[in-house]
Coordinates of C-alpha atoms in Angstrom, one line a residue:
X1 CA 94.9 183.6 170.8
X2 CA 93.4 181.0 172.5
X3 CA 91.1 181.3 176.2
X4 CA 89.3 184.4 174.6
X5 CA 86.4 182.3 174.2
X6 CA 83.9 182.4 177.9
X7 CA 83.4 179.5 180.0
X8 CA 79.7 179.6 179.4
X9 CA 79.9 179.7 175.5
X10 CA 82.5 177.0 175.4
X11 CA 80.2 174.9 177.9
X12 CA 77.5 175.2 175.9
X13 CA 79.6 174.4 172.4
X14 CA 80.7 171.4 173.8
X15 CA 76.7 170.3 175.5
X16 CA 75.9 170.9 171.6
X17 CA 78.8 168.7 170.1
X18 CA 77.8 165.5 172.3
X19 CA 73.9 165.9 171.8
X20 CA 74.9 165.8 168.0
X21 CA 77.8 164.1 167.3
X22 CA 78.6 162.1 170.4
X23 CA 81.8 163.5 171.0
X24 CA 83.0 164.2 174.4
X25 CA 85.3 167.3 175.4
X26 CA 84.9 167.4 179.2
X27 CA 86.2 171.3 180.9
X28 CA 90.0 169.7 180.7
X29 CA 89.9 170.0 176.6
X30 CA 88.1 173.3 176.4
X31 CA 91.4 174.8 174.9
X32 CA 91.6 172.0 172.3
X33 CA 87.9 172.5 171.7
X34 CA 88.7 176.5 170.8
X35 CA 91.9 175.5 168.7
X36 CA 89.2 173.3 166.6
X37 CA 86.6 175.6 166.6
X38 CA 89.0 178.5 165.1
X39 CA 90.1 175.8 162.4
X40 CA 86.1 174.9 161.6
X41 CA 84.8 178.9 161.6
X42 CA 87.4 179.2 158.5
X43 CA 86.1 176.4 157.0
X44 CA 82.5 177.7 157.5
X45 CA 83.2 181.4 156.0
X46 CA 83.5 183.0 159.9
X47 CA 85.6 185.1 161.1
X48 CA 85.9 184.1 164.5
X49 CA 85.2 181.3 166.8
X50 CA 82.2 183.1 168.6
X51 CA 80.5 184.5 166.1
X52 CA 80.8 180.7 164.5
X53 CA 79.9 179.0 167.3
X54 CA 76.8 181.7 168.4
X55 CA 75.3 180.7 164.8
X56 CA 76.1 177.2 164.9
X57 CA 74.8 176.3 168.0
X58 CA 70.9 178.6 166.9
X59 CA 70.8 177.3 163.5
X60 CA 68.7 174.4 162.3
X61 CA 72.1 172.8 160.4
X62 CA 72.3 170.2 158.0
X63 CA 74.1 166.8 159.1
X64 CA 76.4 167.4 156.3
X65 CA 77.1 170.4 158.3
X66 CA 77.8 168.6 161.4
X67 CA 80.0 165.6 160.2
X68 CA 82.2 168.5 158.7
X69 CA 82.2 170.2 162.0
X70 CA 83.0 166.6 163.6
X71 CA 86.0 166.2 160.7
X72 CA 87.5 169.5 162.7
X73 CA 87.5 168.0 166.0
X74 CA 89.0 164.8 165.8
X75 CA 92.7 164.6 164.9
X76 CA 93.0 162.5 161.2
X77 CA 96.9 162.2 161.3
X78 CA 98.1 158.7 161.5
X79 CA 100.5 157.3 159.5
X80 CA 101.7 153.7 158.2
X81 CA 102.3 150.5 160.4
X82 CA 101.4 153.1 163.2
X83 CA 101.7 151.5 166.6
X84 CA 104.2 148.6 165.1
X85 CA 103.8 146.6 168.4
X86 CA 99.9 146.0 166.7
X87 CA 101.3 144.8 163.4
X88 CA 103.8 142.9 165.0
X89 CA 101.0 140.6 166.7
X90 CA 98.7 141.0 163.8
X91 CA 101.2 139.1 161.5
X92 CA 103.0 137.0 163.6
X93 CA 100.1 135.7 165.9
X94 CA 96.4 137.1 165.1
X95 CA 96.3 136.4 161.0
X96 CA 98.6 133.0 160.8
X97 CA 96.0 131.3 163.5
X98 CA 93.2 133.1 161.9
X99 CA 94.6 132.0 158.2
X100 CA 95.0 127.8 159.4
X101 CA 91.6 128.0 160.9
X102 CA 90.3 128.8 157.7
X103 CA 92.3 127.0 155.0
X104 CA 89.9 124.4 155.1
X105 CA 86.7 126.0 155.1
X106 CA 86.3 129.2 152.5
X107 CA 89.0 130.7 153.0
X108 CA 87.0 134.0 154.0
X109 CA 88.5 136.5 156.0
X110 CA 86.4 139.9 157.0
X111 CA 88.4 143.3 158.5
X112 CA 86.8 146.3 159.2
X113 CA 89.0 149.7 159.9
X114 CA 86.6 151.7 161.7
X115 CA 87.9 155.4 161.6
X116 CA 89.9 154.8 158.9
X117 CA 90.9 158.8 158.3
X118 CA 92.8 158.9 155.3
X119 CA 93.5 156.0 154.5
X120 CA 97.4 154.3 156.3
X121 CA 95.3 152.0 158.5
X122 CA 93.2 149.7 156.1
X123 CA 96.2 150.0 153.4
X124 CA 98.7 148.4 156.2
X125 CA 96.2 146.1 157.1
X126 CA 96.3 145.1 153.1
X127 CA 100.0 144.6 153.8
X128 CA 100.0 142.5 156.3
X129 CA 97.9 140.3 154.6
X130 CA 99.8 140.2 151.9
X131 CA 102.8 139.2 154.1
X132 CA 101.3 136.6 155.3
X133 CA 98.9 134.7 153.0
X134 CA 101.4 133.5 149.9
X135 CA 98.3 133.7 147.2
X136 CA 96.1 136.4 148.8
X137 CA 94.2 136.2 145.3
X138 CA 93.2 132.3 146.0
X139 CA 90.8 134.0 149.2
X140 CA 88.3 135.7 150.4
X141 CA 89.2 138.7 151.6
X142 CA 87.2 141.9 152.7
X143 CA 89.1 144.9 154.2
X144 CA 86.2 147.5 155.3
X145 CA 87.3 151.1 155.6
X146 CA 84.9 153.4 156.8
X147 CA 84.9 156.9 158.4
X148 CA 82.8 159.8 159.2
X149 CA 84.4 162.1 156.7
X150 CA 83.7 161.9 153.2
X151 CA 86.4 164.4 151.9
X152 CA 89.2 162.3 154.0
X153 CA 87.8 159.3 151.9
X154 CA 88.0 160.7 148.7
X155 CA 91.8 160.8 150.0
X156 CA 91.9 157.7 151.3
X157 CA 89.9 156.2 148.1
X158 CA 92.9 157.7 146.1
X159 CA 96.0 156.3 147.6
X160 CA 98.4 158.9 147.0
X161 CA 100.5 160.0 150.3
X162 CA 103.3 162.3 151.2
X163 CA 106.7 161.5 152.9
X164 CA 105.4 161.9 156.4
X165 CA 102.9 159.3 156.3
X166 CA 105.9 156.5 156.6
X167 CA 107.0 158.4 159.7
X168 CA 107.9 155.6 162.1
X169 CA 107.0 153.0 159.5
X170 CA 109.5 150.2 158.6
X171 CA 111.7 151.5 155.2
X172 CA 110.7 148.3 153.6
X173 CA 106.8 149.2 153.7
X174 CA 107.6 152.0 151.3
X175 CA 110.0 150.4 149.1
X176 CA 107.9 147.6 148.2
X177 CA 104.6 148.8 148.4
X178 CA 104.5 152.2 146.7
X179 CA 105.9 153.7 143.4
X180 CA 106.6 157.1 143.4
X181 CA 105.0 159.7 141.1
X182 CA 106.1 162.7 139.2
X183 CA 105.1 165.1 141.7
X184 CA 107.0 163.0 144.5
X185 CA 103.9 161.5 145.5
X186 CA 103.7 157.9 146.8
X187 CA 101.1 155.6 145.2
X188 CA 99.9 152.6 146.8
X189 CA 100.2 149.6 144.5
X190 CA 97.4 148.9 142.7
X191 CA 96.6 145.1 144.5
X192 CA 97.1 146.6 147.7
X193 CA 94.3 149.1 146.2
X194 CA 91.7 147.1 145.1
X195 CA 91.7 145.0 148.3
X196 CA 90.2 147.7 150.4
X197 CA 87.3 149.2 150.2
X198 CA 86.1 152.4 151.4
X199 CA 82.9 153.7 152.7
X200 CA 80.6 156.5 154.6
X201 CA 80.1 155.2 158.0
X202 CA 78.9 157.2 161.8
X203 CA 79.9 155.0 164.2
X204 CA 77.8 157.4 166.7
X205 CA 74.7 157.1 164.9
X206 CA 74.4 154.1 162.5
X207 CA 73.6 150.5 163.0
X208 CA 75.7 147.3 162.8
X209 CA 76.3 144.5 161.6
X210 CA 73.9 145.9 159.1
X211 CA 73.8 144.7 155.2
X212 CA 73.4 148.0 154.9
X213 CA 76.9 148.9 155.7
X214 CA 78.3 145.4 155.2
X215 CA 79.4 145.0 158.8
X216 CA 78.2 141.6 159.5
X217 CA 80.5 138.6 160.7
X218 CA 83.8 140.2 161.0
X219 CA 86.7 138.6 162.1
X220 CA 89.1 141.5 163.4
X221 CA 87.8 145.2 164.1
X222 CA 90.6 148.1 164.5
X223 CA 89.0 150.8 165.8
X224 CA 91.7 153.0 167.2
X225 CA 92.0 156.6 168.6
X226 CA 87.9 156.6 168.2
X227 CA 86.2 155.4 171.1
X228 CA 88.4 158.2 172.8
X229 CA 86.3 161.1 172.0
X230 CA 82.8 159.5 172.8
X231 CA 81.1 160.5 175.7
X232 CA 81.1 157.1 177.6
X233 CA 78.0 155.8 177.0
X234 CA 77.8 156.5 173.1
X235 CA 81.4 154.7 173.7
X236 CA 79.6 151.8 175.4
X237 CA 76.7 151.8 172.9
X238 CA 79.8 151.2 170.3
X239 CA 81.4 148.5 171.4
X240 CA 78.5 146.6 172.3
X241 CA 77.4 146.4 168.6
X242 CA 81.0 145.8 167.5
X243 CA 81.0 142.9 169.7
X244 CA 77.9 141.7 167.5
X245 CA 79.5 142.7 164.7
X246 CA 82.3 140.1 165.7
X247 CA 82.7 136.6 165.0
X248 CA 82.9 134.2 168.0
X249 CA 86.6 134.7 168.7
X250 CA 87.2 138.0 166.6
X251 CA 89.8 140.4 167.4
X252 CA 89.1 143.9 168.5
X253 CA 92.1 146.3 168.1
X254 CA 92.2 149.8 170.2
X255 CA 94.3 152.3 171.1
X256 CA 96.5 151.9 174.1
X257 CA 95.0 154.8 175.5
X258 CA 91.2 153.1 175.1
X259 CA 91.8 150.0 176.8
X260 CA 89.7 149.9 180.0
X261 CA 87.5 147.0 181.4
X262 CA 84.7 149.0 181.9
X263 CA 83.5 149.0 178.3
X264 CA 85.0 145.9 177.1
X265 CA 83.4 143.4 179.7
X266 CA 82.2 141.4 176.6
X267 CA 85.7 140.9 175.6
X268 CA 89.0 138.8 177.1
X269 CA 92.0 140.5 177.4
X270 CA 95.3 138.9 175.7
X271 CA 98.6 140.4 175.9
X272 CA 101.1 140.4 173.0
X273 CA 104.7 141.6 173.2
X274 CA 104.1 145.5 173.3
X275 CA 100.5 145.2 172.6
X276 CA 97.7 144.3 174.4
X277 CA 94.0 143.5 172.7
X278 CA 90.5 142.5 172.9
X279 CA 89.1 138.6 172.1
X280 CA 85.2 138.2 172.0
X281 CA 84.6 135.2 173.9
X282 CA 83.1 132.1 172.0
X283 CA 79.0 131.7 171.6
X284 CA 77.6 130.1 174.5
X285 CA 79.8 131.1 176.9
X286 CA 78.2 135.0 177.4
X287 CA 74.7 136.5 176.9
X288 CA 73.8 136.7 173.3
X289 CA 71.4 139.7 172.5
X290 CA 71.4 142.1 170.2
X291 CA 69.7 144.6 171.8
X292 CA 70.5 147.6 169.3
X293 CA 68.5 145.8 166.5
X294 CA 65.0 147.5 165.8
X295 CA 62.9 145.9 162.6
X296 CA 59.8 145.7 161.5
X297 CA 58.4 143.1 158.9
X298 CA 58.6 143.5 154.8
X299 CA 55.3 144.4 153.6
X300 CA 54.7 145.2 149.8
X301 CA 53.0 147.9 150.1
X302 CA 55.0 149.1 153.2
X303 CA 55.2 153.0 153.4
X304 CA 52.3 153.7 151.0
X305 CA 51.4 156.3 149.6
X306 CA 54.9 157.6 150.2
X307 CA 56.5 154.4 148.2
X308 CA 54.6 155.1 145.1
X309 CA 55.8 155.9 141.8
X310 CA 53.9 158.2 140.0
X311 CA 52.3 156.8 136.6
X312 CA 54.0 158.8 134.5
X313 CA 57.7 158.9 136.4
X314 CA 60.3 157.2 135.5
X315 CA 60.8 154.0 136.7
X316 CA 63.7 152.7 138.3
X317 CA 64.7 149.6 137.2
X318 CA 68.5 149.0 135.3
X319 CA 67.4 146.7 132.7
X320 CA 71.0 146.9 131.2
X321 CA 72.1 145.1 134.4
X322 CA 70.0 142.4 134.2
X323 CA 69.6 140.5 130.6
X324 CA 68.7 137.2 129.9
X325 CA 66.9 137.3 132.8
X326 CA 65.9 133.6 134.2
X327 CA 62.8 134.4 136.1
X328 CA 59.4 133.9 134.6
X329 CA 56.4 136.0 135.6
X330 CA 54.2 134.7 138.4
X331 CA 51.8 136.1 141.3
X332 CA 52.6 138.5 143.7
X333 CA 55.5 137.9 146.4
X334 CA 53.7 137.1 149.5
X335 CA 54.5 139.4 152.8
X336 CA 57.7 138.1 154.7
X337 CA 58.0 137.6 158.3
X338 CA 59.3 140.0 160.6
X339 CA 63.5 139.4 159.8
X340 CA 64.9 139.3 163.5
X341 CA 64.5 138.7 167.1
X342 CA 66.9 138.2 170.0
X343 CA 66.0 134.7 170.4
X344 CA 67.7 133.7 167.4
X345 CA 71.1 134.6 168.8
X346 CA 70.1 132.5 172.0
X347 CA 68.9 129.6 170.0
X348 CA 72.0 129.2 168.1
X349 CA 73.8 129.0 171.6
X350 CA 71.5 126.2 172.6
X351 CA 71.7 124.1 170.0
X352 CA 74.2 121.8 169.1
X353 CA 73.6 121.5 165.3
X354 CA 72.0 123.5 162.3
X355 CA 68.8 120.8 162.2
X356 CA 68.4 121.1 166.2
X357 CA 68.2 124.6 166.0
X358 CA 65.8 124.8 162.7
X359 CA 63.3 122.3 165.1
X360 CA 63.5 124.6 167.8
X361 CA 62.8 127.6 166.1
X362 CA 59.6 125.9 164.4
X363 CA 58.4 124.2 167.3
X364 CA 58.5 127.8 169.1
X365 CA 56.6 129.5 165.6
X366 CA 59.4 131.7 165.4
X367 CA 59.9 132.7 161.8
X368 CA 63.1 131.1 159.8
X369 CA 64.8 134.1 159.3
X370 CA 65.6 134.6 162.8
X371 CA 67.4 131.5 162.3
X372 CA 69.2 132.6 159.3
X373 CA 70.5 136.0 160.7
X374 CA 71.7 134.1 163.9
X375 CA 74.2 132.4 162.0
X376 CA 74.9 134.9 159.6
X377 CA 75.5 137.3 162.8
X378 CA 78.1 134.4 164.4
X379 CA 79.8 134.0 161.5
X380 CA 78.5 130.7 160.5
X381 CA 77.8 132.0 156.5
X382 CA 77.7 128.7 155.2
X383 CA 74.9 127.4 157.4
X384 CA 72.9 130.7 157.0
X385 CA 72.8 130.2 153.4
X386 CA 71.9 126.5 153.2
X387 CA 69.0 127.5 155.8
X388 CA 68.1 130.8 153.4
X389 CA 68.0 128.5 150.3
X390 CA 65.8 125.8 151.9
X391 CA 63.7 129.0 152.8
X392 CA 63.6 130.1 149.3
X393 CA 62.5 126.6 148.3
X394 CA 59.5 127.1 150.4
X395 CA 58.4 130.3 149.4
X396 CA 59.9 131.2 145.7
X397 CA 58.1 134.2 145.7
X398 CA 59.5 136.2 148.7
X399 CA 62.2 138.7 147.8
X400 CA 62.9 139.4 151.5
X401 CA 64.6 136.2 151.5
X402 CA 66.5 136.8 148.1
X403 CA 67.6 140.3 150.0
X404 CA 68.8 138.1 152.4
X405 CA 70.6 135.6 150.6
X406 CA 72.3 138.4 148.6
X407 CA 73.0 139.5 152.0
X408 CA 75.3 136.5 153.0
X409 CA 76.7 135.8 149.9
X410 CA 78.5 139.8 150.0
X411 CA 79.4 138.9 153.1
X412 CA 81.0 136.1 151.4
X413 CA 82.6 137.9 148.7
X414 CA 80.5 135.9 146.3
X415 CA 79.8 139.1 144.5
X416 CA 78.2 137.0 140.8
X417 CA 75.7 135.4 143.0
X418 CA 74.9 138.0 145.2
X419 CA 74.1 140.0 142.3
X420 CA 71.7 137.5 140.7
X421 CA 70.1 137.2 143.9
X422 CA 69.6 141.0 144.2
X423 CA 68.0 140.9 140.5
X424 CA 65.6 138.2 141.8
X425 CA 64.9 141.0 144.5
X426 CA 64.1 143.7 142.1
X427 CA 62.7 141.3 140.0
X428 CA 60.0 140.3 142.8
X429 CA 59.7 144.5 144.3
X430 CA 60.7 146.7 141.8
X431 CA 60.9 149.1 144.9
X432 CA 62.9 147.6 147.4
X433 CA 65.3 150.8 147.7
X434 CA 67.9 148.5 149.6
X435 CA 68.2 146.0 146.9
X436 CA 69.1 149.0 144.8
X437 CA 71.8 150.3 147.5
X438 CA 73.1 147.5 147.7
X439 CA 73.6 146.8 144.3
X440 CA 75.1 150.3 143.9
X441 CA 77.8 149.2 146.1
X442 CA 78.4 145.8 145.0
X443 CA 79.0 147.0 141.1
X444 CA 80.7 150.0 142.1
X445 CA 83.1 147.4 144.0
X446 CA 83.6 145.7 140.2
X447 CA 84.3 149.2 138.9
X448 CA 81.3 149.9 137.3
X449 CA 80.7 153.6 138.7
X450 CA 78.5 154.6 135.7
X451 CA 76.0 151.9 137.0
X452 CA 75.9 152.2 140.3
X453 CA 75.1 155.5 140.3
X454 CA 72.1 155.0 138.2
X455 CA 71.2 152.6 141.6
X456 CA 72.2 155.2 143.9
X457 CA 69.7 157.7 141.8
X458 CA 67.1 155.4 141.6
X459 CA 67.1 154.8 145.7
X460 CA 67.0 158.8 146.1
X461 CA 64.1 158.6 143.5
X462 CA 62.3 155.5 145.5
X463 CA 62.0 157.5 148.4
X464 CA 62.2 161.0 147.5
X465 CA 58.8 161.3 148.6
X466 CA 59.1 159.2 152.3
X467 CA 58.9 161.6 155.3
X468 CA 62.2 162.0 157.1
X469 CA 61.2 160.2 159.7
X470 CA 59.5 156.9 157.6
X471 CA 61.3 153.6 159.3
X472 CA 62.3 151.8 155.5
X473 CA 61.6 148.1 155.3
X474 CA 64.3 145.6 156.8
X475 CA 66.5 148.6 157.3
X476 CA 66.9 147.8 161.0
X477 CA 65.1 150.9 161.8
X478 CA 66.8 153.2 159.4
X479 CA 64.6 156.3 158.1
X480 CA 64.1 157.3 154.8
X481 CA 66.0 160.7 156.1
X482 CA 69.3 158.9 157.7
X483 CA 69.4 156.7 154.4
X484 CA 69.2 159.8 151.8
X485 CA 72.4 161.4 154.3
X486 CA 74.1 157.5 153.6
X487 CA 73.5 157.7 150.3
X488 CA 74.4 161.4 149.6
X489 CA 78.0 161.1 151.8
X490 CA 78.8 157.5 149.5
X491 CA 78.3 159.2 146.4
X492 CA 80.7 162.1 147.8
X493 CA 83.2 159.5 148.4
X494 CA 84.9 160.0 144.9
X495 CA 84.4 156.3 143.9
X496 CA 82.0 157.7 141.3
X497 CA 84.7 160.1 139.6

């Protein structure tokens, strides 16, 4: 029976949930907030809500605790082609002008579902690709999934769905897209499948565009029914790095109920029949700051003691990854430059070509990575990775700038050369634990799951002994505690089944 919970312990559930999960559930939701907490005290072997939410709310928990406590009060249905008004202006306006401007040049198109839940969004998305590129194999394409909730991944990850999530969808979605299994299960077709990939992400408390989480340079963002249970400035905080996370005229798709000019100022509006959404402006004509991005610069020995591997451990490298390796032993890699700065992002909105702004940046001493992750951030992939490589040429012996170039190139789906560029990493710092994640996810992407949980392990093992607190090497102010949660929830994913 719901309102037997007191004001005051239902005031200070919900102070708890926003310090540590960013929701929001103001006095108006306090009866949804008891229906949830009654659904999570089940989950969590209580009895009742207050004896569940007294323990919760004293306890030093786990953030595994909390993102299953989080998984309880946010509502996961949705189903396919949900909101058809959205699809209708994704296939008949947003991807054909997005698909001619890039016929010519890569053919690389980048969509992130943020909040995916189980799975409907990103899978439609897939479809309406499909629908409207003839030979979706002849590109580029990355479809992003990500979600707070590892166990609605796993679900997601498998592609199997029951009758009500086509509720409202068009029959023809169903008919073409699906075969139907003994148990009267739908299964999504195995190329709509393998074009999405899902992974761990906290929209509340990670960091992008990261390489971490592959979030650079996308091109169209659906973050729906999300924003709408942040407390409004963790909302703000959200869209500001989504709007970095955006190309220069990338789409940004929210629910009708989200749409307010107060935390989209970076954005135009543009109305479609039935559907209104979000355009980032072009460079140059707004601020450009990334603000949310905290580094500090690649050192060796960065971390130490807490980076070293005992004598007599094992040591992680995956030699059965790399044969016939082409490097050749040579001195030490020499200490990188700090990776980032805000005036890279300005620069590039200076300057009217790539060899302006390169003469700019060294005529100021700035370092040329912040050159490099300006254009990677706006999209310009190409230009970032002619700039990396004439980088490399002058300094052959810096894996920071192999991580890098790795970086761009699995942004470009150029998986083979991304992954000879992480083995030049590795080669160079046998300890660079995101050379190692990222490798986990790249092969794990190819369907090598043995493999990259052998990376996944040895990251664990690089920093096993860090502090929870240690900042990791161009991790964008990522500590060694956050990263062991990333790496724990990805490998709970299911992916590695």
């Amino acid at each position: 029976m719901m309102g037997s919970l007191s004001h005051s312990l239902l005031s200070q559930f919900s102070e708890f949930i926003a310090l540590r999960t960013a929701l929001h559930f103001p006095r108006e939701r306090w009866d949804d907030l008891e229906r949830q907490a009654v659904s999570a005290a089940r989950e969590f072997g209580y009895a009742d809500a207050e004896s569940f939410i007294r323990w919760l709310t004293s306890s030093a928990v786990t953030r595994e605790q909390i993102e299953i406590l989080a998984s309880h009060l946010t509502i996961s249905e949705t189903y396919f082609w949900r909101e058809s008004q959205i699809f209708d202006a994704l296939t008949e306006h947003i991807l054909p002008d997005l698909v001619r401007s890039r016929e010519g040049s890569g053919k690389l198109i980048r969509i992130w579902s943020a909040g995916c839940s189980s799975g409907e969004e990103p899978y439609s998305i897939a479809i309406a690709l499909q629908r409207v590129i003839p030979a979706p194999e002849d590109w580029n394409i990355t479809i992003l999934a990500t979600d707070i909730n590892p166990r609605i991944l796993r679900k997601a990850n498998a592609g199997l769905y029951g009758e009500w999530s086509f509720r409202n969808s068009p029959p023809w979605l169903k008919e073409r897209y699906f075969q139907r299994k003994k148990d009267g299960k739908l299964e999504i077709l195995p190329e709509i499948r393998k074009m999405v990939t899902f992974a761990y992400l906290n929209l509340a408390e990670d960091i992008y565009p990261s390489p971490i989480n592959n979030t650079g340079a996308m091109d169209i963002i659906f973050c729906r029914n999300v924003l709408m249970y942040f407390a409004p400035g963790h909302a703000l905080r959200a869209v500001q790095g989504m709007a970095c996370t955006l190309t220069d005229g990338g789409w940004l798709i929210v629910s009708a109920s989200e749409l307010s000019q107060n935390i989209f100022p970076q954005f135009s509006t543009i109305n479609f029949p039935g559907a209104i959404v979000y355009r980032k402006e072009t460079l140059g004509s707004r601020p450009a700051a990334r603000t949310h991005f905290v580094d500090i610069p690649y050192q060796k020995e960065i971390i130490q003691p807490q980076l070293e591997i005992a004598a007599d451990a094992k040591q992680p490298v995956l030699p059965h990854l790399f044969p016939d390796s082409d490097m050749t032993e040579e001195n030490e890699p020499a200490a990188v430059r700090q990776i980032y700065d805000e005036e890279g992002l300005n620069f590039l909105s200076e300057k009217d070509d790539e060899q302006e702004t390169e003469t700019a940046v060294e005529e100021k001493g700035l370092p040329v990575t912040v050159m490099i992750r300006a254009f990677a951030d706006s999209g310009n992939l190409s230009e970032a990775l002619v700039l990396c490589d004439k980088a490399i040429s002058r300094d052959k012996l810096d894996p920071g700038l192999y991580y890098l170039r790795a970086v761009i190139l699995q942004e470009q789906n150029n998986y083979g050369e991304a992954l000879i560029s992480l083995k030049r990493t590795l080669y160079l710092d046998p300890n660079h634990a995101l050379a190692y994640f990222t490798l986990g996810n790249l092969v794990l992407r190819q369907g090598d799951a043995k493999a990259a949980k052998r990376c996944f392990d040895n990251v664990l093992e690089l920093i096993g002994t860090c502090r929870q607190e240690d900042v990791l090497p161009e991790s964008e102010g990522l500590t060694a505690g956050r990263f062991k949660e990333i790496i724990q929830a990805t490998m709970n994913i299911g992916a590695l089944s």
